[in-house]
mmCIF file of C-alpha atoms in Angstrom:
data_model
loop_
_atom_site.group_PDB
_atom_site.id
_atom_site.type_symbol
_atom_site.label_atom_id
_atom_site.label_comp_id
_atom_site.label_asym_id
_atom_site.label_seq_id
_atom_site.Cartn_x
_atom_site.Cartn_y
_atom_site.Cartn_z
ATOM 1 C CA MET I 1 -48.608 -20.845 -63.600
ATOM 2 C CA ALA I 2 -49.196 -21.000 -59.863
ATOM 3 C CA ASP I 3 -49.553 -17.251 -59.649
ATOM 4 C CA GLU I 4 -52.184 -17.032 -62.569
ATOM 5 C CA GLN I 5 -54.408 -19.643 -60.703
ATOM 6 C CA ALA I 6 -54.077 -17.733 -57.532
ATOM 7 C CA THR I 7 -55.169 -14.558 -59.046
ATOM 8 C CA GLN I 8 -58.158 -16.001 -61.112
ATOM 9 C CA ARG I 9 -59.602 -18.044 -58.053
ATOM 10 C CA LYS I 10 -60.991 -15.536 -55.458
ATOM 11 C CA ARG I 11 -61.491 -17.129 -51.781
ATOM 12 C CA THR I 12 -65.096 -17.331 -51.000
ATOM 13 C CA PHE I 13 -65.915 -17.206 -47.341
ATOM 14 C CA ARG I 14 -69.058 -19.287 -45.770
ATOM 15 C CA LYS I 15 -71.780 -16.758 -44.898
ATOM 16 C CA PHE I 16 -72.931 -16.985 -41.141
ATOM 17 C CA THR I 17 -76.316 -18.238 -40.507
ATOM 18 C CA TYR I 18 -77.911 -18.982 -37.255
ATOM 19 C CA ARG I 19 -80.696 -21.649 -37.715
ATOM 20 C CA GLY I 20 -80.983 -20.515 -41.507
ATOM 21 C CA ILE I 21 -81.068 -16.803 -40.671
ATOM 22 C CA ASP I 22 -78.117 -14.918 -41.838
ATOM 23 C CA LEU I 23 -76.325 -12.032 -39.556
ATOM 24 C CA GLU I 24 -78.183 -8.898 -40.886
ATOM 25 C CA GLN I 25 -81.629 -10.560 -40.335
ATOM 26 C CA LEU I 26 -80.467 -11.892 -37.057
ATOM 27 C CA LEU I 27 -79.480 -8.219 -35.788
ATOM 28 C CA ASP I 28 -83.148 -6.805 -36.986
ATOM 29 C CA LEU I 29 -85.072 -9.584 -35.073
ATOM 30 C CA SER I 30 -86.735 -8.567 -31.954
ATOM 31 C CA SER I 31 -86.113 -10.368 -28.639
ATOM 32 C CA GLU I 32 -89.087 -12.415 -28.843
ATOM 33 C CA GLN I 33 -88.262 -13.436 -32.505
ATOM 34 C CA PHE I 34 -84.559 -14.423 -31.315
ATOM 35 C CA MET I 35 -86.258 -16.370 -28.275
ATOM 36 C CA GLU I 36 -87.958 -18.517 -30.705
ATOM 37 C CA LEU I 37 -84.682 -19.718 -32.351
ATOM 38 C CA VAL I 38 -83.040 -20.512 -29.456
ATOM 39 C CA HIS I 39 -82.747 -23.781 -27.468
ATOM 40 C CA CYS I 40 -85.344 -24.650 -24.755
ATOM 41 C CA ARG I 41 -83.377 -23.705 -21.469
ATOM 42 C CA ALA I 42 -82.562 -20.282 -23.290
ATOM 43 C CA ARG I 43 -86.136 -19.860 -24.084
ATOM 44 C CA ARG I 44 -87.141 -20.532 -20.739
ATOM 45 C CA ARG I 45 -84.728 -17.837 -19.440
ATOM 46 C CA PHE I 46 -85.691 -15.190 -21.874
ATOM 47 C CA GLN I 47 -89.306 -16.037 -21.107
ATOM 48 C CA ARG I 48 -88.892 -15.362 -17.287
ATOM 49 C CA GLY I 49 -87.348 -12.060 -17.925
ATOM 50 C CA LEU I 50 -83.809 -10.480 -18.076
ATOM 51 C CA LYS I 51 -83.275 -9.330 -14.442
ATOM 52 C CA ARG I 52 -81.372 -6.095 -13.455
ATOM 53 C CA LYS I 53 -77.818 -7.484 -13.715
ATOM 54 C CA PRO I 54 -78.131 -8.958 -17.119
ATOM 55 C CA MET I 55 -79.721 -5.860 -18.529
ATOM 56 C CA GLY I 56 -77.154 -3.742 -17.113
ATOM 57 C CA LEU I 57 -74.670 -5.612 -18.721
ATOM 58 C CA ILE I 58 -76.226 -5.025 -22.080
ATOM 59 C CA LYS I 59 -76.759 -1.555 -21.474
ATOM 60 C CA LYS I 60 -72.952 -1.273 -20.584
ATOM 61 C CA LEU I 61 -72.069 -3.103 -23.710
ATOM 62 C CA ARG I 62 -74.207 -0.409 -25.801
ATOM 63 C CA ALA I 63 -72.715 2.372 -24.356
ATOM 64 C CA ALA I 64 -68.987 0.787 -25.093
ATOM 65 C CA LYS I 65 -70.012 0.163 -28.705
ATOM 66 C CA LYS I 66 -71.468 3.685 -29.116
ATOM 67 C CA ASN I 67 -68.282 5.313 -27.531
ATOM 68 C CA ALA I 68 -65.908 3.377 -29.395
ATOM 69 C CA PRO I 69 -64.185 4.987 -32.686
ATOM 70 C CA ALA I 70 -65.283 3.896 -35.961
ATOM 71 C CA GLY I 71 -63.585 0.631 -37.241
ATOM 72 C CA GLU I 72 -62.138 0.064 -33.568
ATOM 73 C CA LYS I 73 -62.819 -2.622 -30.991
ATOM 74 C CA PRO I 74 -64.734 -1.240 -28.205
ATOM 75 C CA GLU I 75 -63.658 -0.843 -24.610
ATOM 76 C CA VAL I 76 -63.513 -4.262 -22.423
ATOM 77 C CA VAL I 77 -66.736 -4.672 -20.306
ATOM 78 C CA LYS I 78 -65.838 -6.640 -17.275
ATOM 79 C CA THR I 79 -68.529 -9.336 -15.968
ATOM 80 C CA HIS I 80 -69.035 -12.130 -13.414
ATOM 81 C CA LEU I 81 -72.077 -12.937 -15.284
ATOM 82 C CA ARG I 82 -70.857 -16.399 -16.925
ATOM 83 C CA ASN I 83 -74.683 -17.485 -17.018
ATOM 84 C CA MET I 84 -75.745 -14.815 -19.305
ATOM 85 C CA ILE I 85 -76.752 -16.150 -23.034
ATOM 86 C CA ILE I 86 -75.091 -14.380 -26.001
ATOM 87 C CA VAL I 87 -77.691 -12.368 -27.752
ATOM 88 C CA PRO I 88 -77.104 -10.726 -31.511
ATOM 89 C CA GLU I 89 -76.652 -7.322 -29.804
ATOM 90 C CA MET I 90 -73.511 -8.427 -28.311
ATOM 91 C CA ILE I 91 -71.877 -9.135 -31.344
ATOM 92 C CA GLY I 92 -68.515 -7.079 -32.074
ATOM 93 C CA SER I 93 -68.361 -6.269 -28.039
ATOM 94 C CA VAL I 94 -65.375 -7.344 -25.875
ATOM 95 C CA VAL I 95 -66.319 -8.894 -22.835
ATOM 96 C CA GLY I 96 -63.869 -9.648 -19.518
ATOM 97 C CA ILE I 97 -65.270 -12.813 -18.334
ATOM 98 C CA TYR I 98 -64.588 -13.774 -14.785
ATOM 99 C CA ASN I 99 -63.244 -17.055 -14.325
ATOM 100 C CA GLY I 100 -62.966 -17.223 -10.712
ATOM 101 C CA LYS I 101 -59.234 -15.443 -10.597
ATOM 102 C CA THR I 102 -59.010 -12.950 -13.566
ATOM 103 C CA PHE I 103 -61.084 -11.677 -16.331
ATOM 104 C CA ASN I 104 -60.551 -13.427 -19.773
ATOM 105 C CA GLN I 105 -60.859 -10.883 -22.553
ATOM 106 C CA VAL I 106 -63.307 -12.282 -25.305
ATOM 107 C CA GLU I 107 -64.356 -10.832 -28.570
ATOM 108 C CA ILE I 108 -67.975 -11.844 -29.370
ATOM 109 C CA LYS I 109 -67.974 -13.426 -32.570
ATOM 110 C CA PRO I 110 -71.555 -14.257 -34.394
ATOM 111 C CA GLU I 111 -70.896 -17.894 -33.991
ATOM 112 C CA MET I 112 -71.201 -17.451 -30.231
ATOM 113 C CA THR I 113 -74.911 -16.493 -30.305
ATOM 114 C CA GLY I 114 -77.186 -18.738 -28.089
ATOM 115 C CA HIS I 115 -74.164 -19.962 -25.908
ATOM 116 C CA TYR I 116 -73.290 -19.044 -22.275
ATOM 117 C CA LEU I 117 -70.474 -16.432 -21.723
ATOM 118 C CA GLY I 118 -69.029 -18.919 -19.412
ATOM 119 C CA GLU I 119 -68.157 -21.463 -22.205
ATOM 120 C CA PHE I 120 -65.639 -19.090 -23.430
ATOM 121 C CA SER I 121 -63.562 -18.367 -20.321
ATOM 122 C CA ILE I 122 -62.244 -21.767 -18.837
ATOM 123 C CA THR I 123 -62.184 -21.842 -15.223
ATOM 124 C CA TYR I 124 -59.566 -24.513 -14.459
ATOM 125 C CA LYS I 125 -55.888 -24.846 -15.722
ATOM 126 C CA PRO I 126 -55.759 -27.851 -17.772
ATOM 127 C CA VAL I 127 -53.618 -30.904 -16.559
ATOM 128 C CA LYS I 128 -50.060 -30.946 -18.160
ATOM 129 C CA HIS I 129 -49.002 -34.891 -17.530
ATOM 130 C CA GLY I 130 -45.528 -34.972 -16.451
ATOM 131 C CA ARG I 131 -43.309 -36.412 -13.539
ATOM 132 C CA PRO I 132 -44.917 -37.073 -10.460
ATOM 133 C CA GLY I 133 -44.341 -34.573 -7.547
ATOM 134 C CA ILE I 134 -43.417 -35.288 -4.000
ATOM 135 C CA GLY I 135 -45.903 -37.244 -2.022
ATOM 136 C CA ALA I 136 -47.608 -38.585 -5.203
ATOM 137 C CA THR I 137 -46.181 -42.419 -4.844
ATOM 138 C CA HIS I 138 -45.337 -44.435 -2.217
ATOM 139 C CA SER I 139 -41.558 -44.567 -3.125
ATOM 140 C CA SER I 140 -41.448 -40.841 -2.946
ATOM 141 C CA LYS I 141 -41.592 -40.816 0.796
ATOM 142 C CA PHE I 142 -37.959 -42.193 1.067
ATOM 143 C CA VAL I 143 -36.492 -39.214 -0.797
ATOM 144 C CA PRO I 144 -33.346 -37.667 1.059
ATOM 145 C CA LEU I 145 -34.213 -34.338 1.973
ATOM 146 C CA LYS I 146 -30.399 -33.103 1.273
#
């Protein structure tokens, strides 16, 4: 009985939309049209023009996508540009985002559009609260060194 219900009911996935525009239309938008959709800070950044380094990153991502075999992920493109805003053209790329120590590999998904690259590469190691170490409390000063 349970098997019959599973075969009848297909899983439907939620279709991705960015501010009411679905993914196919989002990829077809020009940069000016996309600029109207993003938040104010990103709009200002695009208005002032993409400088040499962000444009270089986009060109490297295009080349990596073009050189990748069909159906496989493109090669990792490493970058220090944590303040780069993710545009629809970057979707599907794999970016190595520098966190101050290492490059964290992040695959760009449609849900990431409009966010900064740095949001997906954490710069600190989250605190694991455990026993206090040496010198953390006054009583730890009197620990014998044997």
